[in-house]
Amino acid sequence: MQIQTVLTGMGGSHIRSFISSGMVAIKEREVTQADVARVIETAKAVNIPTDQQILHVLPQEFIVDGQEDVREPLGMSGVRLETRVHIVTGAVSAAQNIVKCVRRCGLEVQDLMLQPLASSMAVLTEDEKELGVVLIDIGGGTTDIAVFTGGAIRHTAVIPIAGDQITNDIAMALRTPTPDAEEIKIRHGVAKQVLADPHAKIDVPGIGERDPRTLSKQALAAVIEPRLEELFLMVQQVLRESGYEELLSSGVVLTGGTSLMPGIAELGEDIFMKPVRIGVPDYAGGLADMVRTPRFATAMGLLHEARAQHLRGRRVASQGGGLKQTVQKMKEWFLGNF
């Protein structure tokens, strides 16, 4: 079996989202799949900037003759069908660059998917989405936010602070090269100063011909904690402005590589005043030790969605088998190309 097409994640500060609505008359006095498709089309018929393209049109609810909060309108009787949808857009140039990059690897892009939406498929439970939860995906360049309540995605946002900014802070504060700062962050970083061993020391390489130095882990934590606090406070402000801050009964789920840092969940609980857990992909097959990490939340979510599309009869990268087989094929492809 050869992989030919891929479902690709997309994120970044260019991502935009907004709410739209649409309404149609129910032709046969009973809602059909055609009616649902038509009302979604009317909701997505909005003006967007020419440099943006629609990535997702995500239904939040349907309304049949004034009856709100309908999740599945098929078969219901009525004369008017309405919907509220969450529309996500991304930069056309960013999408084109992703497609070009994938094609240079000998593959074709089947579809583009918002990264936090993909991550949510791998790390969130249906109960969490129902009761209210915010997913915070802390990547390298940006932090992606996705809010779920009532089983549907309600709000998305992007914050331009993430793991790379923490690395840069370490490089500047400790006067060490950026690659060494990244390694120090991964090996020795903790999110709260009180969790750092005051007697533990780390070797810090110097810049250029300068000699390496020895610093305490607490000195490192003193650099990391303020940046993470700033990030979480910015997320809190986004939640407050969106109106969903008080509707998150399931709390906060952190994912992405930075979420592996010891103490980050505790710091999150201090700031959000809500339960915080680390989101790990739900997968128990072969290679589980390799992929059951927050670093691969988006990738595993994309695989889940690709398999779901296949089961719905759509053409996707894998033409047979389940998620375990798809993971194995992806491993073989990476080993053969890198």
JSON list of C-alpha atoms in Angstrom, two decimals, residues 158-300:
[
{"chain": "A", "resi": 158, "resn": "VAL", "atom": "CA", "xyz": [-4.72, 32.13, 18.04]},
{"chain": "A", "resi": 159, "resn": "ILE", "atom": "CA", "xyz": [-2.18, 33.75, 20.38]},
{"chain": "A", "resi": 160, "resn": "PRO", "atom": "CA", "xyz": [1.31, 34.58, 19.02]},
{"chain": "A", "resi": 161, "resn": "ILE", "atom": "CA", "xyz": [3.13, 33.32, 22.12]},
{"chain": "A", "resi": 162, "resn": "ALA", "atom": "CA", "xyz": [4.24, 29.70, 22.47]},
{"chain": "A", "resi": 163, "resn": "GLY", "atom": "CA", "xyz": [7.24, 27.45, 22.97]},
{"chain": "A", "resi": 164, "resn": "ASP", "atom": "CA", "xyz": [9.60, 29.37, 20.69]},
{"chain": "A", "resi": 165, "resn": "GLN", "atom": "CA", "xyz": [9.13, 32.53, 22.75]},
{"chain": "A", "resi": 166, "resn": "ILE", "atom": "CA", "xyz": [10.07, 30.63, 25.92]},
{"chain": "A", "resi": 167, "resn": "THR", "atom": "CA", "xyz": [13.20, 29.35, 24.18]},
{"chain": "A", "resi": 168, "resn": "ASN", "atom": "CA", "xyz": [14.11, 32.89, 23.08]},
{"chain": "A", "resi": 169, "resn": "ASP", "atom": "CA", "xyz": [13.61, 34.16, 26.64]},
{"chain": "A", "resi": 170, "resn": "ILE", "atom": "CA", "xyz": [16.00, 31.49, 27.94]},
{"chain": "A", "resi": 171, "resn": "ALA", "atom": "CA", "xyz": [18.58, 32.29, 25.25]},
{"chain": "A", "resi": 172, "resn": "MET", "atom": "CA", "xyz": [18.48, 36.01, 26.09]},
{"chain": "A", "resi": 173, "resn": "ALA", "atom": "CA", "xyz": [18.37, 35.67, 29.88]},
{"chain": "A", "resi": 174, "resn": "LEU", "atom": "CA", "xyz": [21.03, 32.97, 30.18]},
{"chain": "A", "resi": 175, "resn": "ARG", "atom": "CA", "xyz": [23.12, 34.30, 27.26]},
{"chain": "A", "resi": 176, "resn": "THR", "atom": "CA", "xyz": [23.29, 30.98, 25.47]},
{"chain": "A", "resi": 177, "resn": "PRO", "atom": "CA", "xyz": [22.74, 29.95, 21.81]},
{"chain": "A", "resi": 178, "resn": "THR", "atom": "CA", "xyz": [19.13, 29.29, 20.82]},
{"chain": "A", "resi": 179, "resn": "PRO", "atom": "CA", "xyz": [19.62, 25.54, 20.08]},
{"chain": "A", "resi": 180, "resn": "ASP", "atom": "CA", "xyz": [21.16, 25.09, 23.54]},
{"chain": "A", "resi": 181, "resn": "ALA", "atom": "CA", "xyz": [18.33, 27.11, 25.09]},
{"chain": "A", "resi": 182, "resn": "GLU", "atom": "CA", "xyz": [15.81, 24.74, 23.48]},
{"chain": "A", "resi": 183, "resn": "GLU", "atom": "CA", "xyz": [17.62, 21.71, 24.88]},
{"chain": "A", "resi": 184, "resn": "ILE", "atom": "CA", "xyz": [17.84, 23.30, 28.33]},
{"chain": "A", "resi": 185, "resn": "LYS", "atom": "CA", "xyz": [14.11, 24.04, 28.24]},
{"chain": "A", "resi": 186, "resn": "ILE", "atom": "CA", "xyz": [13.22, 20.47, 27.31]},
{"chain": "A", "resi": 187, "resn": "ARG", "atom": "CA", "xyz": [15.62, 18.75, 29.73]},
{"chain": "A", "resi": 188, "resn": "HIS", "atom": "CA", "xyz": [15.45, 21.04, 32.76]},
{"chain": "A", "resi": 189, "resn": "GLY", "atom": "CA", "xyz": [12.52, 23.42, 32.40]},
{"chain": "A", "resi": 190, "resn": "VAL", "atom": "CA", "xyz": [9.74, 23.60, 35.00]},
{"chain": "A", "resi": 191, "resn": "ALA", "atom": "CA", "xyz": [6.72, 25.89, 34.89]},
{"chain": "A", "resi": 192, "resn": "LYS", "atom": "CA", "xyz": [6.82, 27.03, 38.54]},
{"chain": "A", "resi": 193, "resn": "GLN", "atom": "CA", "xyz": [9.81, 28.21, 40.52]},
{"chain": "A", "resi": 194, "resn": "VAL", "atom": "CA", "xyz": [8.59, 26.48, 43.68]},
{"chain": "A", "resi": 195, "resn": "LEU", "atom": "CA", "xyz": [8.91, 23.13, 41.89]},
{"chain": "A", "resi": 196, "resn": "ALA", "atom": "CA", "xyz": [12.56, 23.67, 40.96]},
{"chain": "A", "resi": 197, "resn": "ASP", "atom": "CA", "xyz": [15.18, 22.06, 43.19]},
{"chain": "A", "resi": 198, "resn": "PRO", "atom": "CA", "xyz": [17.13, 25.00, 44.67]},
{"chain": "A", "resi": 199, "resn": "HIS", "atom": "CA", "xyz": [20.26, 22.85, 44.91]},
{"chain": "A", "resi": 200, "resn": "ALA", "atom": "CA", "xyz": [20.13, 21.45, 41.36]},
{"chain": "A", "resi": 201, "resn": "LYS", "atom": "CA", "xyz": [22.52, 22.99, 38.85]},
{"chain": "A", "resi": 202, "resn": "ILE", "atom": "CA", "xyz": [22.58, 23.03, 35.05]},
{"chain": "A", "resi": 203, "resn": "ASP", "atom": "CA", "xyz": [25.44, 23.67, 32.62]},
{"chain": "A", "resi": 204, "resn": "VAL", "atom": "CA", "xyz": [24.77, 26.60, 30.30]},
{"chain": "A", "resi": 205, "resn": "PRO", "atom": "CA", "xyz": [26.92, 26.81, 27.13]},
{"chain": "A", "resi": 206, "resn": "GLY", "atom": "CA", "xyz": [28.35, 30.25, 26.38]},
{"chain": "A", "resi": 207, "resn": "ILE", "atom": "CA", "xyz": [27.96, 32.27, 23.20]},
{"chain": "A", "resi": 208, "resn": "GLY", "atom": "CA", "xyz": [30.88, 32.26, 20.78]},
{"chain": "A", "resi": 209, "resn": "GLU", "atom": "CA", "xyz": [34.16, 31.56, 22.55]},
{"chain": "A", "resi": 210, "resn": "ARG", "atom": "CA", "xyz": [32.80, 32.30, 26.02]},
{"chain": "A", "resi": 211, "resn": "ASP", "atom": "CA", "xyz": [33.13, 29.60, 28.66]},
{"chain": "A", "resi": 212, "resn": "PRO", "atom": "CA", "xyz": [30.07, 27.66, 29.83]},
{"chain": "A", "resi": 213, "resn": "ARG", "atom": "CA", "xyz": [28.51, 28.60, 33.17]},
{"chain": "A", "resi": 214, "resn": "THR", "atom": "CA", "xyz": [26.65, 26.76, 35.90]},
{"chain": "A", "resi": 215, "resn": "LEU", "atom": "CA", "xyz": [23.27, 28.10, 37.01]},
{"chain": "A", "resi": 216, "resn": "SER", "atom": "CA", "xyz": [20.52, 26.86, 39.28]},
{"chain": "A", "resi": 217, "resn": "LYS", "atom": "CA", "xyz": [17.31, 25.30, 38.00]},
{"chain": "A", "resi": 218, "resn": "GLN", "atom": "CA", "xyz": [15.45, 27.97, 39.94]},
{"chain": "A", "resi": 219, "resn": "ALA", "atom": "CA", "xyz": [17.13, 30.64, 37.80]},
{"chain": "A", "resi": 220, "resn": "LEU", "atom": "CA", "xyz": [15.81, 28.83, 34.73]},
{"chain": "A", "resi": 221, "resn": "ALA", "atom": "CA", "xyz": [12.31, 28.56, 36.19]},
{"chain": "A", "resi": 222, "resn": "ALA", "atom": "CA", "xyz": [12.40, 32.28, 36.97]},
{"chain": "A", "resi": 223, "resn": "VAL", "atom": "CA", "xyz": [12.65, 32.88, 33.22]},
{"chain": "A", "resi": 224, "resn": "ILE", "atom": "CA", "xyz": [10.00, 30.36, 32.17]},
{"chain": "A", "resi": 225, "resn": "GLU", "atom": "CA", "xyz": [7.24, 31.03, 34.71]},
{"chain": "A", "resi": 226, "resn": "PRO", "atom": "CA", "xyz": [6.54, 34.70, 33.80]},
{"chain": "A", "resi": 227, "resn": "ARG", "atom": "CA", "xyz": [6.20, 33.88, 30.09]},
{"chain": "A", "resi": 228, "resn": "LEU", "atom": "CA", "xyz": [3.77, 31.02, 30.77]},
{"chain": "A", "resi": 229, "resn": "GLU", "atom": "CA", "xyz": [1.82, 33.26, 33.14]},
{"chain": "A", "resi": 230, "resn": "GLU", "atom": "CA", "xyz": [1.57, 35.88, 30.40]},
{"chain": "A", "resi": 231, "resn": "LEU", "atom": "CA", "xyz": [0.35, 33.25, 27.94]},
{"chain": "A", "resi": 232, "resn": "PHE", "atom": "CA", "xyz": [-2.31, 31.89, 30.28]},
{"chain": "A", "resi": 233, "resn": "LEU", "atom": "CA", "xyz": [-3.51, 35.39, 31.16]},
{"chain": "A", "resi": 234, "resn": "MET", "atom": "CA", "xyz": [-3.90, 36.15, 27.45]},
{"chain": "A", "resi": 235, "resn": "VAL", "atom": "CA", "xyz": [-5.91, 32.95, 27.02]},
{"chain": "A", "resi": 236, "resn": "GLN", "atom": "CA", "xyz": [-8.04, 33.93, 30.01]},
{"chain": "A", "resi": 237, "resn": "GLN", "atom": "CA", "xyz": [-8.73, 37.31, 28.41]},
{"chain": "A", "resi": 238, "resn": "VAL", "atom": "CA", "xyz": [-9.77, 35.61, 25.16]},
{"chain": "A", "resi": 239, "resn": "LEU", "atom": "CA", "xyz": [-12.19, 33.39, 27.09]},
{"chain": "A", "resi": 240, "resn": "ARG", "atom": "CA", "xyz": [-13.56, 36.36, 29.01]},
{"chain": "A", "resi": 241, "resn": "GLU", "atom": "CA", "xyz": [-14.17, 38.39, 25.85]},
{"chain": "A", "resi": 242, "resn": "SER", "atom": "CA", "xyz": [-15.79, 35.42, 24.10]},
{"chain": "A", "resi": 243, "resn": "GLY", "atom": "CA", "xyz": [-18.30, 35.00, 26.92]},
{"chain": "A", "resi": 244, "resn": "TYR", "atom": "CA", "xyz": [-17.42, 31.34, 27.53]},
{"chain": "A", "resi": 245, "resn": "GLU", "atom": "CA", "xyz": [-15.16, 31.67, 30.57]},
{"chain": "A", "resi": 246, "resn": "GLU", "atom": "CA", "xyz": [-17.89, 30.66, 33.02]},
{"chain": "A", "resi": 247, "resn": "LEU", "atom": "CA", "xyz": [-19.28, 27.86, 30.82]},
{"chain": "A", "resi": 248, "resn": "LEU", "atom": "CA", "xyz": [-16.28, 25.52, 31.00]},
{"chain": "A", "resi": 249, "resn": "SER", "atom": "CA", "xyz": [-17.42, 22.94, 33.54]},
{"chain": "A", "resi": 250, "resn": "SER", "atom": "CA", "xyz": [-14.83, 20.43, 32.30]},
{"chain": "A", "resi": 251, "resn": "GLY", "atom": "CA", "xyz": [-12.03, 22.95, 32.66]},
{"chain": "A", "resi": 252, "resn": "VAL", "atom": "CA", "xyz": [-8.90, 23.17, 30.56]},
{"chain": "A", "resi": 253, "resn": "VAL", "atom": "CA", "xyz": [-6.98, 20.63, 28.47]},
{"chain": "A", "resi": 254, "resn": "LEU", "atom": "CA", "xyz": [-3.38, 21.47, 27.52]},
{"chain": "A", "resi": 255, "resn": "THR", "atom": "CA", "xyz": [-1.65, 19.82, 24.60]},
{"chain": "A", "resi": 256, "resn": "GLY", "atom": "CA", "xyz": [1.29, 20.44, 22.29]},
{"chain": "A", "resi": 257, "resn": "GLY", "atom": "CA", "xyz": [4.97, 19.94, 23.09]},
{"chain": "A", "resi": 258, "resn": "THR", "atom": "CA", "xyz": [5.19, 22.67, 25.73]},
{"chain": "A", "resi": 259, "resn": "SER", "atom": "CA", "xyz": [2.45, 20.98, 27.78]},
{"chain": "A", "resi": 260, "resn": "LEU", "atom": "CA", "xyz": [5.01, 18.29, 28.69]},
{"chain": "A", "resi": 261, "resn": "MET", "atom": "CA", "xyz": [6.81, 20.76, 30.95]},
{"chain": "A", "resi": 262, "resn": "PRO", "atom": "CA", "xyz": [6.53, 19.72, 34.63]},
{"chain": "A", "resi": 263, "resn": "GLY", "atom": "CA", "xyz": [4.24, 21.96, 36.64]},
{"chain": "A", "resi": 264, "resn": "ILE", "atom": "CA", "xyz": [2.40, 23.52, 33.72]},
{"chain": "A", "resi": 265, "resn": "ALA", "atom": "CA", "xyz": [-0.96, 22.02, 34.72]},
{"chain": "A", "resi": 266, "resn": "GLU", "atom": "CA", "xyz": [-0.54, 23.32, 38.27]},
{"chain": "A", "resi": 267, "resn": "LEU", "atom": "CA", "xyz": [0.30, 26.80, 36.97]},
{"chain": "A", "resi": 268, "resn": "GLY", "atom": "CA", "xyz": [-2.75, 26.67, 34.73]},
{"chain": "A", "resi": 269, "resn": "GLU", "atom": "CA", "xyz": [-4.99, 25.78, 37.67]},
{"chain": "A", "resi": 270, "resn": "ASP", "atom": "CA", "xyz": [-3.59, 28.71, 39.66]},
{"chain": "A", "resi": 271, "resn": "ILE", "atom": "CA", "xyz": [-4.52, 31.15, 36.89]},
{"chain": "A", "resi": 272, "resn": "PHE", "atom": "CA", "xyz": [-7.72, 29.71, 35.42]},
{"chain": "A", "resi": 273, "resn": "MET", "atom": "CA", "xyz": [-9.13, 28.51, 38.76]},
{"chain": "A", "resi": 274, "resn": "LYS", "atom": "CA", "xyz": [-10.40, 25.44, 36.91]},
{"chain": "A", "resi": 275, "resn": "PRO", "atom": "CA", "xyz": [-9.27, 21.82, 36.62]},
{"chain": "A", "resi": 276, "resn": "VAL", "atom": "CA", "xyz": [-6.44, 21.42, 34.12]},
{"chain": "A", "resi": 277, "resn": "ARG", "atom": "CA", "xyz": [-5.16, 18.19, 32.57]},
{"chain": "A", "resi": 278, "resn": "ILE", "atom": "CA", "xyz": [-2.62, 17.30, 29.91]},
{"chain": "A", "resi": 279, "resn": "GLY", "atom": "CA", "xyz": [-4.21, 16.00, 26.71]},
{"chain": "A", "resi": 280, "resn": "VAL", "atom": "CA", "xyz": [-2.66, 12.76, 25.45]},
{"chain": "A", "resi": 281, "resn": "PRO", "atom": "CA", "xyz": [-3.92, 11.08, 22.24]},
{"chain": "A", "resi": 282, "resn": "ASP", "atom": "CA", "xyz": [-6.30, 8.20, 22.95]},
{"chain": "A", "resi": 283, "resn": "TYR", "atom": "CA", "xyz": [-4.56, 5.35, 21.15]},
{"chain": "A", "resi": 284, "resn": "ALA", "atom": "CA", "xyz": [-3.65, 1.85, 22.35]},
{"chain": "A", "resi": 285, "resn": "GLY", "atom": "CA", "xyz": [-2.39, 0.09, 19.21]},
{"chain": "A", "resi": 286, "resn": "GLY", "atom": "CA", "xyz": [1.08, -0.50, 17.84]},
{"chain": "A", "resi": 287, "resn": "LEU", "atom": "CA", "xyz": [3.60, 2.32, 18.24]},
{"chain": "A", "resi": 288, "resn": "ALA", "atom": "CA", "xyz": [1.54, 3.62, 21.18]},
{"chain": "A", "resi": 289, "resn": "ASP", "atom": "CA", "xyz": [4.69, 4.53, 23.11]},
{"chain": "A", "resi": 290, "resn": "MET", "atom": "CA", "xyz": [5.74, 6.71, 20.18]},
{"chain": "A", "resi": 291, "resn": "VAL", "atom": "CA", "xyz": [2.49, 8.56, 19.50]},
{"chain": "A", "resi": 292, "resn": "ARG", "atom": "CA", "xyz": [0.84, 8.79, 22.94]},
{"chain": "A", "resi": 293, "resn": "THR", "atom": "CA", "xyz": [2.33, 12.20, 23.67]},
{"chain": "A", "resi": 294, "resn": "PRO", "atom": "CA", "xyz": [0.89, 15.73, 23.46]},
{"chain": "A", "resi": 295, "resn": "ARG", "atom": "CA", "xyz": [3.44, 16.49, 20.74]},
{"chain": "A", "resi": 296, "resn": "PHE", "atom": "CA", "xyz": [1.47, 14.28, 18.35]},
{"chain": "A", "resi": 297, "resn": "ALA", "atom": "CA", "xyz": [-2.04, 15.39, 19.31]},
{"chain": "A", "resi": 298, "resn": "THR", "atom": "CA", "xyz": [-2.63, 17.18, 16.00]},
{"chain": "A", "resi": 299, "resn": "ALA", "atom": "CA", "xyz": [-1.14, 14.37, 13.92]},
{"chain": "A", "resi": 300, "resn": "MET", "atom": "CA", "xyz": [-3.24, 11.72, 15.67]}
]
